[in-house]
Structure formats: structure tokens, C-alpha cells
Rosetta silent file (secondary structure, phi, psi, omega in degrees, C-alpha in Angstrom):
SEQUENCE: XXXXXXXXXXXXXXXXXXXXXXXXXXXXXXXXXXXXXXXXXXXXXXXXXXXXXXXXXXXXXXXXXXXXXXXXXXXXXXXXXXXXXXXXXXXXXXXXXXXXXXXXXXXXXXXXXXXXXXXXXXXXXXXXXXXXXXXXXXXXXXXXXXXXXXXXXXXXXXXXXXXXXXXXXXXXXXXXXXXXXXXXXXXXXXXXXXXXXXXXXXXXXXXXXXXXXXXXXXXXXXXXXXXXXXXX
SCORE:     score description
SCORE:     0.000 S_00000001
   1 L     0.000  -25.197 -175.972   16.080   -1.095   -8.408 S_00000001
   2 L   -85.311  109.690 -175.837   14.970    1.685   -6.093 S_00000001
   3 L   137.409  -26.569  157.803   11.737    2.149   -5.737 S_00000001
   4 L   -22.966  140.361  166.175   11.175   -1.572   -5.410 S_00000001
   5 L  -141.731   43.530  140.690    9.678   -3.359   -2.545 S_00000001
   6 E  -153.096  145.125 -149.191    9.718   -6.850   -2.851 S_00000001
   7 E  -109.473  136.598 -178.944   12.669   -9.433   -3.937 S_00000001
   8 E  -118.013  122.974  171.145   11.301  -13.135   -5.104 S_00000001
   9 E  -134.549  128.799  166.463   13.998  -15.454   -4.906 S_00000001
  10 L   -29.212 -170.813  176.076   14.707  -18.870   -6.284 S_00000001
  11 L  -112.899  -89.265  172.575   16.522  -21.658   -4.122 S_00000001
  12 E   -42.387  141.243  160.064   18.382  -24.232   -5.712 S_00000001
  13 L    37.297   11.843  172.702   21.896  -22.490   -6.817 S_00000001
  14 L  -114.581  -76.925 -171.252   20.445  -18.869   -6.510 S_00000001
  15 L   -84.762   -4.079  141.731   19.844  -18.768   -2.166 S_00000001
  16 E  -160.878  170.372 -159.921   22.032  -21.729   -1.860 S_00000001
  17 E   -60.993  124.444  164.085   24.871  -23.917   -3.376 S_00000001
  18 L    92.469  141.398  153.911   23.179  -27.663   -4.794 S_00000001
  19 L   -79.596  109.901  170.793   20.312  -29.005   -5.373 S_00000001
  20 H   -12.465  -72.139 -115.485   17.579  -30.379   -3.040 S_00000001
  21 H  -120.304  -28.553 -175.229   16.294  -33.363   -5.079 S_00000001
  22 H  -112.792   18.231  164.845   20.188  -34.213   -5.528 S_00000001
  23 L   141.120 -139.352 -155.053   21.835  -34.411   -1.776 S_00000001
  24 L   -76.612  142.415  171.735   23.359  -32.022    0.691 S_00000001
  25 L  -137.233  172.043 -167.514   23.059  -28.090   -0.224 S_00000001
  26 E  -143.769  138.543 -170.481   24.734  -25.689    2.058 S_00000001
  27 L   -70.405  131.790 -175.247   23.579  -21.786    1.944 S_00000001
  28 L   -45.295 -172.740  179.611   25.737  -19.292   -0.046 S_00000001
  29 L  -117.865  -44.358 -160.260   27.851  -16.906    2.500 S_00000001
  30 L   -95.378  -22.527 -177.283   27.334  -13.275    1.524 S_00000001
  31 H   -69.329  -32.856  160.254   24.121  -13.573   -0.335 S_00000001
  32 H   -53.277  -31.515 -160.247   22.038  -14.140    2.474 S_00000001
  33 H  -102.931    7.443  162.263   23.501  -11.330    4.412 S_00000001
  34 H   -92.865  -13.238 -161.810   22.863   -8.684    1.747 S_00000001
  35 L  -104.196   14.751  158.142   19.200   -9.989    1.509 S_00000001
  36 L  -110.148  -36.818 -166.576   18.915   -9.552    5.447 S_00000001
  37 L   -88.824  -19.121  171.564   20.311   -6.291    5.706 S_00000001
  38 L   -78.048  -65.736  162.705   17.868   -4.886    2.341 S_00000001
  39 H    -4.160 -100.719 -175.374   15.063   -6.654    4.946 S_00000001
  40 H   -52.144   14.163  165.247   15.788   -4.253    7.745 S_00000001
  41 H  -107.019  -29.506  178.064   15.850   -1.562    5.215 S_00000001
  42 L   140.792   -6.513 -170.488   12.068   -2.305    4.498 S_00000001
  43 L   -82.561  152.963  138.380   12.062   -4.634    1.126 S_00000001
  44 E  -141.552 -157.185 -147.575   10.645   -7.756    1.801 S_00000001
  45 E  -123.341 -179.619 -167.674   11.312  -11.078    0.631 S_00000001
  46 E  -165.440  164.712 -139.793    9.229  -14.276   -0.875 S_00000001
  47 E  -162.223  127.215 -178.519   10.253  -17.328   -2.416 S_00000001
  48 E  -152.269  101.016 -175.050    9.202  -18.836   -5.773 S_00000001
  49 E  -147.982  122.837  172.030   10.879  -21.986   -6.377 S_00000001
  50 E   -53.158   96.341  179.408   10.584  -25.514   -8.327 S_00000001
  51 L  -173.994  152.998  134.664   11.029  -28.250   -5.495 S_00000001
  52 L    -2.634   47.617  172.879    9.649  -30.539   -3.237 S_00000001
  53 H    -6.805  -49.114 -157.765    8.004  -28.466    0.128 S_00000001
  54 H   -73.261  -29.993 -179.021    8.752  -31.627    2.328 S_00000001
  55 H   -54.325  -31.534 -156.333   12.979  -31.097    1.018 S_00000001
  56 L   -89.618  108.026  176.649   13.245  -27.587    1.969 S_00000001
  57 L  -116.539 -174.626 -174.905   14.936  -26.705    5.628 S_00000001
  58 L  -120.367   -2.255 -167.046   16.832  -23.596    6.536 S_00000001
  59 L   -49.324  137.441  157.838   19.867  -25.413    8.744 S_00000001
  60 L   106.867  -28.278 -170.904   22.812  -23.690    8.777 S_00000001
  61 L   -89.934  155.577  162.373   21.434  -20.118    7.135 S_00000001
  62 L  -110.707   21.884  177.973   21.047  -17.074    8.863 S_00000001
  63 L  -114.584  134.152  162.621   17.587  -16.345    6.770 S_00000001
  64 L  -148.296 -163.538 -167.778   14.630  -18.938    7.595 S_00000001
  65 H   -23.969  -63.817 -158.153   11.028  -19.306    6.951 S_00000001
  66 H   -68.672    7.910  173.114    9.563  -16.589    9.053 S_00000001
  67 H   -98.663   -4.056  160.411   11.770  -14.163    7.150 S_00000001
  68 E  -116.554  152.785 -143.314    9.782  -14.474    4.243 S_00000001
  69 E   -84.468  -31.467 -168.600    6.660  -12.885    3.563 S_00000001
  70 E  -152.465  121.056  164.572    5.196  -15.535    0.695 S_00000001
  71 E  -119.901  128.517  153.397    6.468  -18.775   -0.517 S_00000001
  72 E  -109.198  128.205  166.201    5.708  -21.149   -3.652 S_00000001
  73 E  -133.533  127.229 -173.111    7.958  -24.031   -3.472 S_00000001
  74 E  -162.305  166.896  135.901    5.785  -26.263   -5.965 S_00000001
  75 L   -91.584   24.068  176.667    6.119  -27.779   -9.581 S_00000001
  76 L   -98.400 -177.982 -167.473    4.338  -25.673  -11.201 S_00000001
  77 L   -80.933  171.050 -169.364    5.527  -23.095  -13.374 S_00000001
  78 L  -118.387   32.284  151.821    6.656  -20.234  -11.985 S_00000001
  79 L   -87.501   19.122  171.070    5.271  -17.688  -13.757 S_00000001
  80 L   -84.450  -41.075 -178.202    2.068  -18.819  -12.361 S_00000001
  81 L   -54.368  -27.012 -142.702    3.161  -17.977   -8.857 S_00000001
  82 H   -77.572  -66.742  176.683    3.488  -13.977   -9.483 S_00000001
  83 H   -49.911   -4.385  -55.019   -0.113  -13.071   -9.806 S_00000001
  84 H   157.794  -76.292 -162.862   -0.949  -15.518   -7.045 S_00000001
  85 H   -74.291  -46.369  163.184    1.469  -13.664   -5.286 S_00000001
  86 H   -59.402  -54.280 -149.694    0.286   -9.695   -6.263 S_00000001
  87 H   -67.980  -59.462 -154.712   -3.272  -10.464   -5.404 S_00000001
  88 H   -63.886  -28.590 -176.462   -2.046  -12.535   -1.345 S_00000001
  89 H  -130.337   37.084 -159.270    0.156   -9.320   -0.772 S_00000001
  90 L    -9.333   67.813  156.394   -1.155   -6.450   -3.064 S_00000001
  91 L   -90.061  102.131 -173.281    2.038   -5.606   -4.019 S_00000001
  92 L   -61.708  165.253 -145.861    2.278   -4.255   -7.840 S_00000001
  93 H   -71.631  -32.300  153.167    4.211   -5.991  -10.520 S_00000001
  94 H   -16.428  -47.950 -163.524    6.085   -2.786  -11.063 S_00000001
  95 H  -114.494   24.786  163.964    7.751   -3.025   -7.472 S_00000001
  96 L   -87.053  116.584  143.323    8.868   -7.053   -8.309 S_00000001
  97 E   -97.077  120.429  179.383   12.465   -8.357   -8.195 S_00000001
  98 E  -113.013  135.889 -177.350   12.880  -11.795   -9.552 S_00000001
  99 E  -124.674  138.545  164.171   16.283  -13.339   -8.867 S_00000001
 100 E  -143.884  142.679  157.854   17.265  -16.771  -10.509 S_00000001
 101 L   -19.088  -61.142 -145.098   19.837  -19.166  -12.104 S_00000001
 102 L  -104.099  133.528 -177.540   18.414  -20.498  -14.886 S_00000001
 103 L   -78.025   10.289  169.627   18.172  -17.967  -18.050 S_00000001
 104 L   -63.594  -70.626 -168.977   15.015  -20.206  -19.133 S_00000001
 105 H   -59.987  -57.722 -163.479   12.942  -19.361  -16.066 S_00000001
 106 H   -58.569  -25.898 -162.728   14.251  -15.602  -16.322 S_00000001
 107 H   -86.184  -43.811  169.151   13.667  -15.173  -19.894 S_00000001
 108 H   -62.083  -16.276  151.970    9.822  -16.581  -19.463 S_00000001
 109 H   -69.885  -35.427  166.305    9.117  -14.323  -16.563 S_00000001
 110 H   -43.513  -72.330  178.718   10.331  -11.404  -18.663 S_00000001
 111 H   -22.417  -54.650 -163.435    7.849  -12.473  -21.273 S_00000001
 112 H   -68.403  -43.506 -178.643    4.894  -13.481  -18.874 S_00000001
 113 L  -133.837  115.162  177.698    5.202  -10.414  -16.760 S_00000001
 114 L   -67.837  -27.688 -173.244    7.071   -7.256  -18.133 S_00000001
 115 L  -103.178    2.686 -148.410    7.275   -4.930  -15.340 S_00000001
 116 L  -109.342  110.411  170.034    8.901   -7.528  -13.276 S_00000001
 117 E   -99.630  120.972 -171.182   12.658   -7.083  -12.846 S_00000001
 118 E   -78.270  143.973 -165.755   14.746  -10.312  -13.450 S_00000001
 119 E  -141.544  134.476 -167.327   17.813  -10.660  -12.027 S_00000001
 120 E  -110.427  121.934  155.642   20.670  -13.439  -12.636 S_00000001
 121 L   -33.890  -59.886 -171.461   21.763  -15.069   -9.617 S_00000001
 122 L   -81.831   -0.513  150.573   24.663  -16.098  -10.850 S_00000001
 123 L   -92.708  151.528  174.480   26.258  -13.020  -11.535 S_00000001
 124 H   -47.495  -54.215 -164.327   28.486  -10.770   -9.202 S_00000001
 125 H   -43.522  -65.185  177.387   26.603   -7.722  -10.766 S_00000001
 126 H   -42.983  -54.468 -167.592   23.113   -8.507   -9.363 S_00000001
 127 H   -67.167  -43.471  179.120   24.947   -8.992   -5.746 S_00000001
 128 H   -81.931  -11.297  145.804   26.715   -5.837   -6.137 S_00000001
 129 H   -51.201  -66.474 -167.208   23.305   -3.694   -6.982 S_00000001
 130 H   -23.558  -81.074 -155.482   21.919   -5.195   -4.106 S_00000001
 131 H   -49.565  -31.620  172.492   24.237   -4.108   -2.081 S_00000001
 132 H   -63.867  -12.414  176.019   24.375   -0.651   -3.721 S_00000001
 133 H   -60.563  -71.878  147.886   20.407   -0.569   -3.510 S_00000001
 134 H     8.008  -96.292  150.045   21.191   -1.090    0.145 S_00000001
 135 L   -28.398  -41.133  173.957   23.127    1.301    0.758 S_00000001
 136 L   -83.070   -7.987 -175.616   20.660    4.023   -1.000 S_00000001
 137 L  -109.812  161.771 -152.232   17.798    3.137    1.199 S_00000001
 138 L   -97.890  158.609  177.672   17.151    5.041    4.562 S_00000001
 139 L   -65.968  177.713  177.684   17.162    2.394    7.700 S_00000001
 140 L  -135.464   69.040  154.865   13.715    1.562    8.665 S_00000001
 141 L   -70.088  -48.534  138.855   13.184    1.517   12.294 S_00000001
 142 L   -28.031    2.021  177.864    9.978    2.367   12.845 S_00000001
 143 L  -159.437   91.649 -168.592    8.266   -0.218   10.741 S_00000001
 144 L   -77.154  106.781 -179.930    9.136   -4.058   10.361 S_00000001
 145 H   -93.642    9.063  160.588    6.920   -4.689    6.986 S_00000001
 146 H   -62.268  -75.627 -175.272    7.730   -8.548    7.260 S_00000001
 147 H   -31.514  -62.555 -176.133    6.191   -8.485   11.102 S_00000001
 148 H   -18.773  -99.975  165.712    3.379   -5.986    8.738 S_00000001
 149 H   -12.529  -78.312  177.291    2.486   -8.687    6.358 S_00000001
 150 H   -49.902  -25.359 -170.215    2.277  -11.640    8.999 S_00000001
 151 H   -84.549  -58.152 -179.753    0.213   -9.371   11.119 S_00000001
 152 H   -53.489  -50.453  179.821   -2.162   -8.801    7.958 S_00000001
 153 H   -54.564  -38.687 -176.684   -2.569  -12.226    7.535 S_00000001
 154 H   -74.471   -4.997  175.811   -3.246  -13.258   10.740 S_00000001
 155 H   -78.562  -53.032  171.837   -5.843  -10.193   10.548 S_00000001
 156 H   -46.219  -62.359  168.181   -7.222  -11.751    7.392 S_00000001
 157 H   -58.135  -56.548  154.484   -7.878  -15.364    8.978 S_00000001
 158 H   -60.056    0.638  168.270   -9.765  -13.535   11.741 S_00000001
 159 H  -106.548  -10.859  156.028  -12.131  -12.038   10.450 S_00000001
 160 H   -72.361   -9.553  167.233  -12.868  -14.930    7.905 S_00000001
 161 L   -83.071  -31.190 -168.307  -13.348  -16.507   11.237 S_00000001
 162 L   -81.295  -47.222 -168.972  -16.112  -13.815   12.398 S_00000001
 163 L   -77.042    3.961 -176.650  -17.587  -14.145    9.054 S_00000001
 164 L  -104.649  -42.978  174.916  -17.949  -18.125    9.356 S_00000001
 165 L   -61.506  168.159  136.690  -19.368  -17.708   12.781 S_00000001
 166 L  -102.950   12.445 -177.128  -22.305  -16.538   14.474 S_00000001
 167 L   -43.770  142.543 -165.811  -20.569  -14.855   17.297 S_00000001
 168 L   -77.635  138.082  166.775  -21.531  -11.539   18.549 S_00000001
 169 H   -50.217  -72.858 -148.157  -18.797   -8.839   16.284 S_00000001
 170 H   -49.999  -38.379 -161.555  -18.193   -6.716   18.916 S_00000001
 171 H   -87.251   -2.335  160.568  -17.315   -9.224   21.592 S_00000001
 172 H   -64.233  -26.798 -160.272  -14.423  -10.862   18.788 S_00000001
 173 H   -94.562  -32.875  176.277  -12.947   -7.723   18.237 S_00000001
 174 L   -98.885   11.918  159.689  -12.229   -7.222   22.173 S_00000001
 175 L   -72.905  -33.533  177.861  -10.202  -10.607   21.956 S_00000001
 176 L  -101.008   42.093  135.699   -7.567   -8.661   20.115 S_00000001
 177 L    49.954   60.215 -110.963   -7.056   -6.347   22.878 S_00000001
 178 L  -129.892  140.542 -171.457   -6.473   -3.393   20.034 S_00000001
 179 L  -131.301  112.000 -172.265   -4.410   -0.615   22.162 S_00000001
 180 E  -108.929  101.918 -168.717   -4.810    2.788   20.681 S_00000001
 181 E   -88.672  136.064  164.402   -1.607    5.342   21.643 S_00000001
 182 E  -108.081  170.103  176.183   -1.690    9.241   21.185 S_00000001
 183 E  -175.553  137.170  170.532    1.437   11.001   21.471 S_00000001
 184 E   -75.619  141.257  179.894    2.986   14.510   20.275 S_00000001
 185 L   -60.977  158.490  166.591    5.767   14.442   17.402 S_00000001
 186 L  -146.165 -178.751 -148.736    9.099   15.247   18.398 S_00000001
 187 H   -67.955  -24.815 -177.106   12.129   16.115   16.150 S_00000001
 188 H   -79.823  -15.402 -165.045   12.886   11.968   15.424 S_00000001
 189 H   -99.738   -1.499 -174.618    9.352   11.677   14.343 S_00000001
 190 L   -80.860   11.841  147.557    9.235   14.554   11.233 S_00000001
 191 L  -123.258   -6.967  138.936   10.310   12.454    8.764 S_00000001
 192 L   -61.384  -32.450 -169.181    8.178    9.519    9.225 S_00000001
 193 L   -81.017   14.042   92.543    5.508   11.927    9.827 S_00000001
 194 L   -64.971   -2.954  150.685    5.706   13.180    6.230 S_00000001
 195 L   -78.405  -63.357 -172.446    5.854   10.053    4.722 S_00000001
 196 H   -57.576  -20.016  176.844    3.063    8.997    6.453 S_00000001
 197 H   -57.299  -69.880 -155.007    0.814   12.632    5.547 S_00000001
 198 H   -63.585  -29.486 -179.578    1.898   11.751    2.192 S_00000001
 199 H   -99.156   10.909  172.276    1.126    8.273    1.706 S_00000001
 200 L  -112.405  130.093 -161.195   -2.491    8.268    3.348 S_00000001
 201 L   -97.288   -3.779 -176.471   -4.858    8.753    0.515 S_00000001
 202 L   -83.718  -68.394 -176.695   -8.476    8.085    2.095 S_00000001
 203 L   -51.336  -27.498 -148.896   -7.957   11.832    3.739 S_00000001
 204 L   -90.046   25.154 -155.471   -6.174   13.194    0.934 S_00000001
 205 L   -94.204    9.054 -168.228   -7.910   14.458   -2.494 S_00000001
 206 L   -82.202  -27.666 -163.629   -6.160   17.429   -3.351 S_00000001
 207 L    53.261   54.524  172.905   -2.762   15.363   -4.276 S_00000001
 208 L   -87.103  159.551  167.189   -0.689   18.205   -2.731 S_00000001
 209 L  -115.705  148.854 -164.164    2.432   17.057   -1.229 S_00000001
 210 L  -108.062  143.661  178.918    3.634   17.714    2.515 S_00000001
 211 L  -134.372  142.235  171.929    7.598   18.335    2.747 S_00000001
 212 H   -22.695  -58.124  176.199    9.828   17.636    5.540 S_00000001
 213 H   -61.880  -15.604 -174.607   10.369   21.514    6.163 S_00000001
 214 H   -68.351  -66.559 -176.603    6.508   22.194    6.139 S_00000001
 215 H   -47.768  -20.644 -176.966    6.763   19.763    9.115 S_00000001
 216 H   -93.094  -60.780 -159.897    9.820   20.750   11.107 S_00000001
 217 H   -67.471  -18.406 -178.311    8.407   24.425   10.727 S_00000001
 218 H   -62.412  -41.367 -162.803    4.846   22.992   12.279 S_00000001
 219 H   -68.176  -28.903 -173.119    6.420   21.378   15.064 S_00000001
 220 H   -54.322  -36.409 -177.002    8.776   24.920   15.574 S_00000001
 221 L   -86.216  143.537  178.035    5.472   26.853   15.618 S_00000001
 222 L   -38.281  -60.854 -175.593    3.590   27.274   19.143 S_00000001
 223 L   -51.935  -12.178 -175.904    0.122   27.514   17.684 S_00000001
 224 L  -148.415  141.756 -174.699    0.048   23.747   16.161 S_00000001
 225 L  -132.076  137.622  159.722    0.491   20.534   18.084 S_00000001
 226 L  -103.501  121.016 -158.672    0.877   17.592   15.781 S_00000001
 227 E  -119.503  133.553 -167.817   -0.614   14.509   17.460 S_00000001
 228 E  -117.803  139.251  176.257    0.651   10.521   15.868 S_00000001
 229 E  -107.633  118.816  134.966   -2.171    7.486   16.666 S_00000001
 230 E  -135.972  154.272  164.975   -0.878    4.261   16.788 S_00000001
 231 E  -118.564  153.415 -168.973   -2.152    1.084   17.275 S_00000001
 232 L  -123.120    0.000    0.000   -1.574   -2.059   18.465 S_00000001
């Protein structure tokens, strides 16, 4: 599981007890709270489930809409959703967890998509990877990639609004009040700050790698100031 970054999970008898379409369902107790605390480690989560959109509430859970990044709740099938789903959050298939009940749906998602790892709901095993999965990943404070996502989208719908329009560009763009911060690294920031060297690839063509000690000795020497942009 590590190296993963996003978990697609059924509904019905996988993220809670009962069926929709057949009365009252009530949310499982511990499964939720491993698949909020792998959240705040950075995976995040999406929903791909056969049911009724108008059925589906969250009372009672302590995960609810806005904690996932993509949802199909539909009848169609639901290996239709995944590619659907790579494309809206160009996430590769490679980095999929699918967790479900029924060994039907799981065995045709093997089939449909191969790199995709299925996962049975209904065993303890899958819940106790989680958690060890968990447990192996570093916290992620510096970067809520749920918030990420929703923020791309809502990025996405404006500027299909600019492109619909005739509105002067420039004067749309100063609507999002865009805040641009510089600031010198300090000893909490060298090992984001070598993830990020490493993972941006427009600057980048040699495919050298940067390592946490290259960086701790930059900030230790006098002669080089390391400066982090962000924006907002």
C-alpha cells in the first residue's frame, strides 16, 4: 500500500452497516476513524458506489461529503467510474485503492483495471494494513491535499468562466486576490523543502536528486539563503 495516494470506497456494508435502498444504516465505528486519520496523513478519499444520490446522508459519521475528493454514487457499473475518476483528478491507476464487499465488484475491477489495488471490506486484514499504512506515513501538516483538490476545482470552474466570457483577463484574475509570500527556510522547513526540489519537474531536467543533508548543509552555510514562495 505505500506509495498510494488515493482510497475509493464503497458504501453499503463496506463505510457503513445496511443498506440504503433497504432502511436505516448506521456508520461502522473504527473504520471511519482509520480512513480520517490516513486523510491527515495526505491520502485522499473518493467514493464509488451503486445507490441512489437522493438516499445517501452522512448523520451520525464523523466523515461527510466535503471529506471526499470525488464521488460516483450512480447505477452504473463501477468500473466505469475509475477512468472518469483518473482523468477529474489526474491521479494514476497505479496509486488506486479500491475497497469493497462484494467479491463480484472486486474481482471485475481487478480485471477492468490491473494496477488498481482491491481491497475486501469485510475483512479485519484490510483494516489492519490501513492502519499499519498509517502508521508508516509521515504526518502532513503543511499540505491539506483534500482542501488541494477542492481548491483545483474551484480553479478549474473559473477559468472555464473567463473562457465563456468576454471579460477583460486581467481584471478576473484580481478577483482572486492571489497573495504571493517570500520567506527564508528554517530548520522545520528542510524536509518539505526537499520534497518539494524533488518533485518540481518543469525546472528540473537533469533527474538528479536533492537529499535532506544537501539541504540542512545549505541552510548551515552563510553564503546561500534558501528563499520558499507561496501562494494564496
Amino acid at each position: 500500500l505505500y506509495g498510494r495516494k488515493l482510497i475509493v470506497c464503497d458504501l453499503d456494508h463496506t463505510f457503513w452497516d445496511g443498506l440504503f435502498g433497504e432502511g436505516r444504516v448506521s456508520p461502522f465505528a473504527e473504520r471511519p476513524k482509520i480512513l480520517l486519520k490516513l486523510k491527515s496523513k495526505g491520502i485522499v478519499l473518493a467514493i464509488n458506489s451503486k445507490n441512489d444520490p437522493k438516499n445517501v446522508h452522512w448523520k451520525g459519521g464523523i466523515l461527510s461529503e466535503k471529506d471526499f475528493v470525488y464521488q460516483s454514487i450512480n447505477w452504473e457499473p463501477k468500473t466505469k467510474a475509475f477512468p472518469e475518476m483518473q482523468a477529474e483528478l489526474n491521479i494514476k491507476m497505479e496509486h488506486f485503492v479500491f475497497v469493497d464487499d462484494r467479491p463480484d465488484e472486486l474481482e471485475l475491477v481487478r480485471y477492468s483495471h490491473p494496477k488498481i489495488r482491491c481491497m475486501d471490506a469485510t475483512s479485519s486484514d484490510t483494516w489492519r494494513l490501513f492502519s499499519i499504512w498509517c502508521d508508516l506515513l509521515d504526518n502532513n501538516d503543511d499540505m491539506d491535499r483534500t482542501q488541494m483538490y477542492v481548491d483545483r476545482e474551484s480553479r478549474a470552474k473559473f477559468l472555464k468562466t473567463i473562457e465563456d466570457q468576454t471579460t477583460n483577463e486581467t481584471d478576473s484574475f484580481k478577483k482572486l486576490e492571489l497573495k504571493l509570500t517570500l520567506k527564508e527556510i528554517n530548520q522545520s522547513d528542510i524536509k518539505s523543502t526537499a520534497e518539494l526540489i524533488n518533485r518540481t519537474h518543469h525546472f528540473h531536467m537533469r533527474a538528479s536528486r536533492t537529499t535532506i543533508k544537501e539541504v540542512e548543509n545549505w541552510v548551515d552555510d552563510a553564503n546561500i539563503t534558501i528563499l520558499k514562495a507561496e501562494l494564496s
